[in-house]
PDB file of C-alpha atoms in Angstrom:
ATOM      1  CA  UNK A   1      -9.903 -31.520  17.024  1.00  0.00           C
ATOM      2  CA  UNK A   2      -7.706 -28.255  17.223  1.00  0.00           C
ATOM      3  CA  UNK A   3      -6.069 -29.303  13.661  1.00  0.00           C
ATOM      4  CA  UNK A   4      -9.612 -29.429  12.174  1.00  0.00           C
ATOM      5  CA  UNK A   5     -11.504 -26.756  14.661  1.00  0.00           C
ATOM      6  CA  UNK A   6     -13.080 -24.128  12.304  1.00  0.00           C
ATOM      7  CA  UNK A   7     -11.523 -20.452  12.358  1.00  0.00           C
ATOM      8  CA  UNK A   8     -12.985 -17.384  11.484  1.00  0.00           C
ATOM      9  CA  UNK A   9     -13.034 -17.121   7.617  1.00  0.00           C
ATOM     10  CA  UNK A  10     -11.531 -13.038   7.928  1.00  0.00           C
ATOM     11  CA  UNK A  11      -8.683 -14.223  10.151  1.00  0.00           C
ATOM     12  CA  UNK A  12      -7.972 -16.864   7.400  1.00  0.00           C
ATOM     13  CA  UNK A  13      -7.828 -14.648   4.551  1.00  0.00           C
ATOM     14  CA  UNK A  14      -6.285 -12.093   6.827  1.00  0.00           C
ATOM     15  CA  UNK A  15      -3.479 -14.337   7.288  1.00  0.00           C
ATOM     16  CA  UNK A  16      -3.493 -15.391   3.432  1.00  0.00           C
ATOM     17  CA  UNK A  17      -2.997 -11.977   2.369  1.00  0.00           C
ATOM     18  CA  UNK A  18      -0.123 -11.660   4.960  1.00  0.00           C
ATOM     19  CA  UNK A  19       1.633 -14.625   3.732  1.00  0.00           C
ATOM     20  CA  UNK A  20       1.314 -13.448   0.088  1.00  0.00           C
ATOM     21  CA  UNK A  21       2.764 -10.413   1.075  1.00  0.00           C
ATOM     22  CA  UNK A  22       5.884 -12.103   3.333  1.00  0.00           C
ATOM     23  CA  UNK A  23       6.546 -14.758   0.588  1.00  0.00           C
ATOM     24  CA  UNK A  24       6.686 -12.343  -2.302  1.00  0.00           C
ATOM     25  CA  UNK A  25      10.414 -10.631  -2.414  1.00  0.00           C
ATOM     26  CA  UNK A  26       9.075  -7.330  -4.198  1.00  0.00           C
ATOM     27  CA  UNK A  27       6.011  -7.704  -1.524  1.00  0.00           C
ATOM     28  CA  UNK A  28       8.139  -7.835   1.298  1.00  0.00           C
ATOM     29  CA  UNK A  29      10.679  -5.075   0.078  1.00  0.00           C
ATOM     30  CA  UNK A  30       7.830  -2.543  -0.717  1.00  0.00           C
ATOM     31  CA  UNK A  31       5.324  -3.340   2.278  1.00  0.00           C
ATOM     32  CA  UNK A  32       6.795  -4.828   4.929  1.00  0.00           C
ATOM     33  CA  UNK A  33      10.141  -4.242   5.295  1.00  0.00           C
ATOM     34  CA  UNK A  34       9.623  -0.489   4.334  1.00  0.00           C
ATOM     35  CA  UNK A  35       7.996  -0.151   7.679  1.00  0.00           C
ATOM     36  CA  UNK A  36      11.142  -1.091  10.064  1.00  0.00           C
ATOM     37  CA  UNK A  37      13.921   0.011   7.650  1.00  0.00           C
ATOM     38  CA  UNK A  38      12.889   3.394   7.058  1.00  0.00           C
ATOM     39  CA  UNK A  39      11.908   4.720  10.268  1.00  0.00           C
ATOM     40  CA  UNK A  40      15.805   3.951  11.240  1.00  0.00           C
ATOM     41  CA  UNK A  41      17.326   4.813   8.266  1.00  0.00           C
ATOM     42  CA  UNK A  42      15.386   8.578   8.995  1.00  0.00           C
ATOM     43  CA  UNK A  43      17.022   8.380  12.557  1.00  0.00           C
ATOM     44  CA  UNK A  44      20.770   7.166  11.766  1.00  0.00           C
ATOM     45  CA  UNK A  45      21.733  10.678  10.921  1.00  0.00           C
ATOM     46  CA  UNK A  46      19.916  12.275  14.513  1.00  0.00           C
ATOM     47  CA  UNK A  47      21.715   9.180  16.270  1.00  0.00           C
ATOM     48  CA  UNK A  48      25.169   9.869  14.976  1.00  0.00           C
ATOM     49  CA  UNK A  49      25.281  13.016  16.136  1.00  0.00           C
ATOM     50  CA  UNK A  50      25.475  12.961  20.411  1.00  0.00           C
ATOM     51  CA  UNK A  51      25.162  16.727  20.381  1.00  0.00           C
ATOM     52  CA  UNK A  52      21.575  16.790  18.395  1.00  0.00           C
ATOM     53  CA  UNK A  53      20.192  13.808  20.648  1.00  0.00           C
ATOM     54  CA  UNK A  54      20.968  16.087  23.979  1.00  0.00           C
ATOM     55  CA  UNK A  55      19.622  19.525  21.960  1.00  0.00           C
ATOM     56  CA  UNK A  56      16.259  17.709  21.303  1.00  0.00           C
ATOM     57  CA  UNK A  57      16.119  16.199  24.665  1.00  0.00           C
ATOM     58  CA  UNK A  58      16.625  19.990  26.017  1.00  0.00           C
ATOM     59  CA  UNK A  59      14.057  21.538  23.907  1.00  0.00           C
ATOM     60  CA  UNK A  60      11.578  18.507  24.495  1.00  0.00           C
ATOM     61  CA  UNK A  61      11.819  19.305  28.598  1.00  0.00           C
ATOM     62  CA  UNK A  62      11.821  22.994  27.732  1.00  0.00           C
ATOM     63  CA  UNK A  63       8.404  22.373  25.544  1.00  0.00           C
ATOM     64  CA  UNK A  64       6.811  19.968  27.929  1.00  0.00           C
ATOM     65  CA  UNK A  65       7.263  22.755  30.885  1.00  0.00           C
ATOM     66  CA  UNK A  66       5.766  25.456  28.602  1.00  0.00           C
ATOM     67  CA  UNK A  67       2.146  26.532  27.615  1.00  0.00           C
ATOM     68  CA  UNK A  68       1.046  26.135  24.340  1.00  0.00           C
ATOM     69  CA  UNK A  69       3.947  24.457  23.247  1.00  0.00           C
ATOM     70  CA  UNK A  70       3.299  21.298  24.332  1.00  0.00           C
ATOM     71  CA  UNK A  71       0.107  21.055  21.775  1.00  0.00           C
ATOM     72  CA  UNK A  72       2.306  21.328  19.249  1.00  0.00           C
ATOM     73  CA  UNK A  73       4.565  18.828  20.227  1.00  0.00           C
ATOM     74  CA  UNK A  74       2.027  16.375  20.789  1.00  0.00           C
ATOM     75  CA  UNK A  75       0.563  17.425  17.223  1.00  0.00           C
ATOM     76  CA  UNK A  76       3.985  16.889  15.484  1.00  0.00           C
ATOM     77  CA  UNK A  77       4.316  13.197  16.869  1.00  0.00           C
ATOM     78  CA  UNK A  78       1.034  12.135  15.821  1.00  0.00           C
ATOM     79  CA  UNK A  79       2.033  13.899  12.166  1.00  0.00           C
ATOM     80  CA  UNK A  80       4.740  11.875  12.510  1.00  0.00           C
ATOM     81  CA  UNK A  81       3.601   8.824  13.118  1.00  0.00           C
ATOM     82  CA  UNK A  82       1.132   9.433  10.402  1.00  0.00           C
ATOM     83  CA  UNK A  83       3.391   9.827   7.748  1.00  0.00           C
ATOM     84  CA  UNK A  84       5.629   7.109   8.779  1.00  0.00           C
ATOM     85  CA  UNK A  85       1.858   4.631   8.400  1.00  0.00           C
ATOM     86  CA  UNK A  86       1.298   5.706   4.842  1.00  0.00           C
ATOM     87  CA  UNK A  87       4.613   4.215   3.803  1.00  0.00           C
ATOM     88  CA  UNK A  88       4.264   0.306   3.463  1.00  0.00           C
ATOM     89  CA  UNK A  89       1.543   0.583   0.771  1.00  0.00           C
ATOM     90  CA  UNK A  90       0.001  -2.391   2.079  1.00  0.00           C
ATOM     91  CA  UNK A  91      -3.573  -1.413   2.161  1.00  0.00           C
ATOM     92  CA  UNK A  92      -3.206   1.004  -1.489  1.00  0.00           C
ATOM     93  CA  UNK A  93      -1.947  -1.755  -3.485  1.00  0.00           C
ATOM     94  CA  UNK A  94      -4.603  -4.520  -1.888  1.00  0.00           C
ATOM     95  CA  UNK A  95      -6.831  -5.109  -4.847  1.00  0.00           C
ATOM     96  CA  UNK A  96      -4.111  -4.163  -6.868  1.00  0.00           C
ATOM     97  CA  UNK A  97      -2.026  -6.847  -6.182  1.00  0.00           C
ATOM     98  CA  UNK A  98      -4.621  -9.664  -6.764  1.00  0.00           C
ATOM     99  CA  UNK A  99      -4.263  -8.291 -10.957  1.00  0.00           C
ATOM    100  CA  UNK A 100      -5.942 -10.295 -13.458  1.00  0.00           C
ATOM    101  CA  UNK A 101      -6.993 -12.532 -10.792  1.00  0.00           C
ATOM    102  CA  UNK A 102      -9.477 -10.247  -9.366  1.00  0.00           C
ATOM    103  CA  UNK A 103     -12.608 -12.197 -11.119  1.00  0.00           C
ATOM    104  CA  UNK A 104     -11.886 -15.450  -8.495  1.00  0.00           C
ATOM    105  CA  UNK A 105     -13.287 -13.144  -5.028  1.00  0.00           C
ATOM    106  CA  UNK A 106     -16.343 -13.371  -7.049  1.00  0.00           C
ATOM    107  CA  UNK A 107     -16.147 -17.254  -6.428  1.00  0.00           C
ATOM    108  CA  UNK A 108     -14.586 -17.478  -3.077  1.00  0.00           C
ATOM    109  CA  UNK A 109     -17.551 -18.070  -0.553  1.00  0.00           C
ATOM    110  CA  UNK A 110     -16.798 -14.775   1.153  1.00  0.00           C
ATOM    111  CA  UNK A 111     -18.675 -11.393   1.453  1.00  0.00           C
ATOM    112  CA  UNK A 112     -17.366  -8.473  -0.094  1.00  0.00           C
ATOM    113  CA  UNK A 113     -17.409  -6.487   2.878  1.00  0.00           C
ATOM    114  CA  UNK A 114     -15.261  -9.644   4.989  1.00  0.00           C
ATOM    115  CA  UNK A 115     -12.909  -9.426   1.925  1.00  0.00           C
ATOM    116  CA  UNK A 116     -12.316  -5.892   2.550  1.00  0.00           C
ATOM    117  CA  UNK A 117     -11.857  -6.493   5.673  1.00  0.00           C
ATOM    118  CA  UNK A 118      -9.570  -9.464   5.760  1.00  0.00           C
ATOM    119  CA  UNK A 119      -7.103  -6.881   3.645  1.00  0.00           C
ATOM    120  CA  UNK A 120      -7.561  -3.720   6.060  1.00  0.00           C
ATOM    121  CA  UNK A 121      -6.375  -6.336   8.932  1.00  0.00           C
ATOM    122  CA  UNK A 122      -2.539  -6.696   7.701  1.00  0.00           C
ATOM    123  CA  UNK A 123      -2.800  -3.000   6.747  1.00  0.00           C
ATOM    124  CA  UNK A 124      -3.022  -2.029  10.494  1.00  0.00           C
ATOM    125  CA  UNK A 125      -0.751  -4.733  11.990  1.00  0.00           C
ATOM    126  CA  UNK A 126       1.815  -4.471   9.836  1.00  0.00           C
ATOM    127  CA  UNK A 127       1.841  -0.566  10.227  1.00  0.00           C
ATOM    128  CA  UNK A 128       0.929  -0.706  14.111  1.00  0.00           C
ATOM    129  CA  UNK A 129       4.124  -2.873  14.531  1.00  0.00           C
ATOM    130  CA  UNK A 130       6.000  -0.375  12.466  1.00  0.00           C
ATOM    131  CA  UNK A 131       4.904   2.446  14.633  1.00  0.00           C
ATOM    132  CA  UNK A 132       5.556   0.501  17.959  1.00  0.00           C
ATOM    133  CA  UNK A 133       9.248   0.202  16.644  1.00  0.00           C
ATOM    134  CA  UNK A 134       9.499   3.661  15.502  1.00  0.00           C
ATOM    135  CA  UNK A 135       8.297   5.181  18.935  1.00  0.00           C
ATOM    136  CA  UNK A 136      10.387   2.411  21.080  1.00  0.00           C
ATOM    137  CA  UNK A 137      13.209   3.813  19.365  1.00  0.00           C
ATOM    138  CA  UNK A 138      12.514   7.451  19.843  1.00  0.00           C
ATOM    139  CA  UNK A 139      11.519   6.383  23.722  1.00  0.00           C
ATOM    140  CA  UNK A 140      14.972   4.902  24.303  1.00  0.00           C
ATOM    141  CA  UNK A 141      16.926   8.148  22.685  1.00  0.00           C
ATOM    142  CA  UNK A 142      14.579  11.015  23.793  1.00  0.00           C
ATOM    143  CA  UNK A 143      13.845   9.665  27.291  1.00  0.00           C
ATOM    144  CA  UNK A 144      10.364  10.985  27.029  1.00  0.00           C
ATOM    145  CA  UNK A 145       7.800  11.108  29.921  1.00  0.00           C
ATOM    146  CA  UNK A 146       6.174   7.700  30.365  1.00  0.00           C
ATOM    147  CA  UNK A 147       2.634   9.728  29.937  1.00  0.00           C
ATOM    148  CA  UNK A 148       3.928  10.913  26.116  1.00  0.00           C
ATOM    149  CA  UNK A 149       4.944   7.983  25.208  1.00  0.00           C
ATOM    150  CA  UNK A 150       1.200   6.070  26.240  1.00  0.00           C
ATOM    151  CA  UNK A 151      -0.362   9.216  24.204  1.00  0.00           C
ATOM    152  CA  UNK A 152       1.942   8.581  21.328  1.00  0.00           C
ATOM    153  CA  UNK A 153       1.296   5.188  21.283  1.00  0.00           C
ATOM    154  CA  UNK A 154      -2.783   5.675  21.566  1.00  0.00           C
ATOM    155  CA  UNK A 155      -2.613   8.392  18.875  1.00  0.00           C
ATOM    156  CA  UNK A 156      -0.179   6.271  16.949  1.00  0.00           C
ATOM    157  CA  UNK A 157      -2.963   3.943  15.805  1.00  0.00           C
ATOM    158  CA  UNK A 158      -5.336   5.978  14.832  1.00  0.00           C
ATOM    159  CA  UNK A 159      -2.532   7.067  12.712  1.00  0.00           C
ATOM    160  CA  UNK A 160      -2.223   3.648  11.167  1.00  0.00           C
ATOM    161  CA  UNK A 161      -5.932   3.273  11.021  1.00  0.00           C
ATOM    162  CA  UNK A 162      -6.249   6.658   8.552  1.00  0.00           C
ATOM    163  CA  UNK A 163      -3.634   5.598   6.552  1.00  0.00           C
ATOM    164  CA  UNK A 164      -5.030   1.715   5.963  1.00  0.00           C
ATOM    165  CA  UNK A 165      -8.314   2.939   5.489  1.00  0.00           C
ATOM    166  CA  UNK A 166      -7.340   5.939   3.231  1.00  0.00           C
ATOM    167  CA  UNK A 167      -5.366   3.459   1.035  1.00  0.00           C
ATOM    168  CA  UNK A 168      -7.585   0.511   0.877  1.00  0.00           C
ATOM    169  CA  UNK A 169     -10.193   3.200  -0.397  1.00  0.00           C
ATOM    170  CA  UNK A 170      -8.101   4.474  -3.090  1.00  0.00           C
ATOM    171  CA  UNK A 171      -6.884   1.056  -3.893  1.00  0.00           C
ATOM    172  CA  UNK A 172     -10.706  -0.052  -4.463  1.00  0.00           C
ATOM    173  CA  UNK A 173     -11.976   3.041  -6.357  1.00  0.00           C
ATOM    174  CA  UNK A 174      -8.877   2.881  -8.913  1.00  0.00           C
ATOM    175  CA  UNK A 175      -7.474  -0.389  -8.745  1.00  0.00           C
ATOM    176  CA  UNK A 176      -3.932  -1.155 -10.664  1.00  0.00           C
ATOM    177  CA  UNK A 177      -4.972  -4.594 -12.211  1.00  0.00           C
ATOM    178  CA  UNK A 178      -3.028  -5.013 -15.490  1.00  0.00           C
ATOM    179  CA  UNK A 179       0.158  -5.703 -14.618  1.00  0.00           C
ATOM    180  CA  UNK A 180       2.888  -8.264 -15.936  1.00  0.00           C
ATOM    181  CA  UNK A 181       5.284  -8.391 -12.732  1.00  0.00           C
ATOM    182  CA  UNK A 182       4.632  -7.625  -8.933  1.00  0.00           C
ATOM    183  CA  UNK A 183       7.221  -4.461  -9.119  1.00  0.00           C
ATOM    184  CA  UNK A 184       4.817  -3.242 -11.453  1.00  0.00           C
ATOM    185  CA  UNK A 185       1.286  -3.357  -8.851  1.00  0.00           C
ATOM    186  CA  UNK A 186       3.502  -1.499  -5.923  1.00  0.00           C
ATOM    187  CA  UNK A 187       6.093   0.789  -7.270  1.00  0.00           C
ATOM    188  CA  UNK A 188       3.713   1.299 -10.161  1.00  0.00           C
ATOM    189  CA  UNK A 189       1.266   2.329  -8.372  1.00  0.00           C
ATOM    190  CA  UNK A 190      -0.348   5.747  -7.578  1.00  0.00           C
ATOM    191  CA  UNK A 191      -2.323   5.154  -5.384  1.00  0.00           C
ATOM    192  CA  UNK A 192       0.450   4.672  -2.756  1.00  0.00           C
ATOM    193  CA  UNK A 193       1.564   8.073  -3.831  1.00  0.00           C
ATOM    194  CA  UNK A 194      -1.972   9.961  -3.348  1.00  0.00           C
ATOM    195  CA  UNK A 195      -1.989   7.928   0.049  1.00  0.00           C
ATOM    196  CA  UNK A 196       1.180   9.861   0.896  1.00  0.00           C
ATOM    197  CA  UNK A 197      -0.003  12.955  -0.251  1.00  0.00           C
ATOM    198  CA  UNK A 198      -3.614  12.756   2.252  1.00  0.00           C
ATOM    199  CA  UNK A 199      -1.824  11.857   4.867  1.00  0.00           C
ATOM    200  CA  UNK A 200       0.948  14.583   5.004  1.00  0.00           C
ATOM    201  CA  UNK A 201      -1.682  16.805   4.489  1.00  0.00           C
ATOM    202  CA  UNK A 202      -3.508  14.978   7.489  1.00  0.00           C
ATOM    203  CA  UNK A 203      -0.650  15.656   9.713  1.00  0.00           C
ATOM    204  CA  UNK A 204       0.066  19.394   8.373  1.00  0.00           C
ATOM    205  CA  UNK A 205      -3.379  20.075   9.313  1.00  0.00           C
ATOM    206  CA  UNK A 206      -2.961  18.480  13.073  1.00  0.00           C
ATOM    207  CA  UNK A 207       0.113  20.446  13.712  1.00  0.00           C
ATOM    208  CA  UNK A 208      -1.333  23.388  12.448  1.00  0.00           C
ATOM    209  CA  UNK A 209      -4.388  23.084  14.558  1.00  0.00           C
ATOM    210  CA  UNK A 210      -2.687  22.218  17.631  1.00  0.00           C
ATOM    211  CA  UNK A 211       0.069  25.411  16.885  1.00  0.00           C
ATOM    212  CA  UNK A 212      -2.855  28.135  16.536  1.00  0.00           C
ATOM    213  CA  UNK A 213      -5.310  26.974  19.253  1.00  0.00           C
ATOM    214  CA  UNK A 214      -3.098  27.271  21.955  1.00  0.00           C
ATOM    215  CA  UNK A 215      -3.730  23.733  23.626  1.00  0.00           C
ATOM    216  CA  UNK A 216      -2.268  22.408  26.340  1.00  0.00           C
ATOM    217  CA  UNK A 217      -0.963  18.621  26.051  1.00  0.00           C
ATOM    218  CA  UNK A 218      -3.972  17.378  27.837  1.00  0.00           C
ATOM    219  CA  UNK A 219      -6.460  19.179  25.734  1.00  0.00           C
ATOM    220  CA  UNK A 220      -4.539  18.055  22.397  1.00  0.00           C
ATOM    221  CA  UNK A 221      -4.571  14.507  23.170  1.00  0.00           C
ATOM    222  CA  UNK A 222      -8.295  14.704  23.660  1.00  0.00           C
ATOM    223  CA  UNK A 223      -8.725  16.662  20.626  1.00  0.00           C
ATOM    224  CA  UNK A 224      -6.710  14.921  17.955  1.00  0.00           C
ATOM    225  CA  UNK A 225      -8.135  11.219  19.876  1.00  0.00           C
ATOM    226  CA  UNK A 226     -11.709  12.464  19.629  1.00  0.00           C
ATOM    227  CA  UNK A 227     -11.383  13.677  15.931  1.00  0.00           C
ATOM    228  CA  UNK A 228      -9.570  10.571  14.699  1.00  0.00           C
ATOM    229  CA  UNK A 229     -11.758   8.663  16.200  1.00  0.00           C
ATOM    230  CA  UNK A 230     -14.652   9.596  14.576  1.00  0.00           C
ATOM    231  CA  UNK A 231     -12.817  10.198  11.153  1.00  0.00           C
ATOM    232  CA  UNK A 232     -11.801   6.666  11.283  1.00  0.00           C
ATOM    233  CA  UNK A 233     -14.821   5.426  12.008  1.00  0.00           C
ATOM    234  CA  UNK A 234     -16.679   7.715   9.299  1.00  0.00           C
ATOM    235  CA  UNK A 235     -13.890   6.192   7.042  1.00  0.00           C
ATOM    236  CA  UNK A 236     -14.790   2.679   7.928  1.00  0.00           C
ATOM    237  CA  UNK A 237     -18.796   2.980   7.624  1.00  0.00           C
ATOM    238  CA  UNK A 238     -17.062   4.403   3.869  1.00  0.00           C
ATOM    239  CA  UNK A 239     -15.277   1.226   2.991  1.00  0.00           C
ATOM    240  CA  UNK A 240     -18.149  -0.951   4.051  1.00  0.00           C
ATOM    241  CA  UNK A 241     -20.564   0.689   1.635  1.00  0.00           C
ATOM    242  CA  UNK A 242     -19.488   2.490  -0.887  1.00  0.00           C
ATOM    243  CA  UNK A 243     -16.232   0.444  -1.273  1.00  0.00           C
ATOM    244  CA  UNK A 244     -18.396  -2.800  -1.711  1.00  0.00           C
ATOM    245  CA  UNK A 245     -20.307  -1.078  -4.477  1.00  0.00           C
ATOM    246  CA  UNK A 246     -17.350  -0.480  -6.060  1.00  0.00           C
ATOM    247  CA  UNK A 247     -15.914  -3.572  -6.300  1.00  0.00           C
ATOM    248  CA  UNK A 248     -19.084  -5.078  -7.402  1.00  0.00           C
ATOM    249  CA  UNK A 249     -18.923  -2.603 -10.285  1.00  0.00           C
ATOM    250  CA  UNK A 250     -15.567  -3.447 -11.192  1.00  0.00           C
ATOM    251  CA  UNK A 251     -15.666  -7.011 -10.887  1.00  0.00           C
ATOM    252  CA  UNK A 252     -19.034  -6.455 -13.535  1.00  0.00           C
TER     253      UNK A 252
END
């Protein structure tokens, strides 16, 4: 009975598209292992030096006891953490990755709009469990306040939600589909660039809200959760409409 139980058809070809993407070396290299390697590979250079750990330990007390600084602080993480989510390319190389094969999730009995969603899911895994690395690591250096590090974490996916929605928008309005090798769908591709490229400006424009309005920690948190939230969620309502028109068109 639990060998022949039926699942739900979005976790299935949630977990298709994730296997694709493990069992495929270029796949792997460009999507998933991007999101552990480079995080540390940024950090090797703070870690080697014991003398810039214990300065930005110094001037993260000195900013969390301040008054507008902390805003800021709180601002740069979550830019952080949103740069660090556009990186895998998972979700901005979706549809590009099926290539030539596009014409079968015509056939497959699936909507368009669980399709979509099936590829947003490994999107926001993949990249939450990036980010959970990247701020465990920072936690165990920095020593941050318990409080920070539930904000970062919070703030962290909405992060990873932007990004995977951002990409898997791009991905569908200007797909990548003719393509001879699987280097050529992901390092090929611009639409993992212009991902990027909204996202850092994303994050310039939360640290440079949270710098000018002089918020306090509290009042940023609530701020950058409330507006990511209902980008995100704007974004979503996006990719459920005018994304499935759009693969409908191109699939015609």
């Amino acid at each position: 009975e639990r060998v022949s139980a039926e699942k739900s058809p979005v976790r299935s070809y949630a977990l298709k598209e994730l296997r694709i993407l493990l069992r495929t070396p270029v796949y792997f290299l460009n999507c998933i292992l991007v999101n552990f390697i480079l995080p540390v590979l940024l950090l090797i250079p703070m870690l080697s030096r014991q003398q810039g750990i214990e300065g930005l330990q110094g001037a993260l007390d000195g900013y969390l006891r301040g008054g507008r600084v902390p805003g800021m602080v709180l601002g740069i993480i979550f830019g952080a953490l949103m740069f660090f989510g556009s990186l895998n390319g998972i979700t901005s190389t979706a549809i590009s990755r099926e290539g030539h094969g596009m014409f079968v999730n015509k056939y497959i009995p699936l909507s368009y709009r669980r399709q979509i969603l099936g590829k947003l899911i490994p999107g926001v895994v993949m990249g939450g469990a990036g980010m959970i690395v990247l701020v465990s690591i920072a936690t165990a250096v920095f020593k941050p306040p318990a409080h920070l590090v539930a904000m970062a974490i919070i703030l962290g996916i909405l992060a990873v939600l932007f990004s995977s929605l951002v990409g898997l928008l791009l991905d569908i309005k200007n797909p990548k589909l003719n393509w001879d090798s699987e280097q050529q769908a992901v390092k090929q591709n611009l639409n993992v660039l212009l991902n990027m490229v909204i996202c850092i400006l994303a994050a310039g424009a939360a640290i440079f809200v949270t710098y000018i309005s002089n918020m306090g920690l509290w009042t940023a948190f609530a701020a950058l959760l409330i507006g990511f939230i209902i980008i995100d969620v704007l974004l979503y309502r996006l990719l459920m409409t005018r994304g499935v028109k759009l693969i409908i068109q191109l699939e015609d």
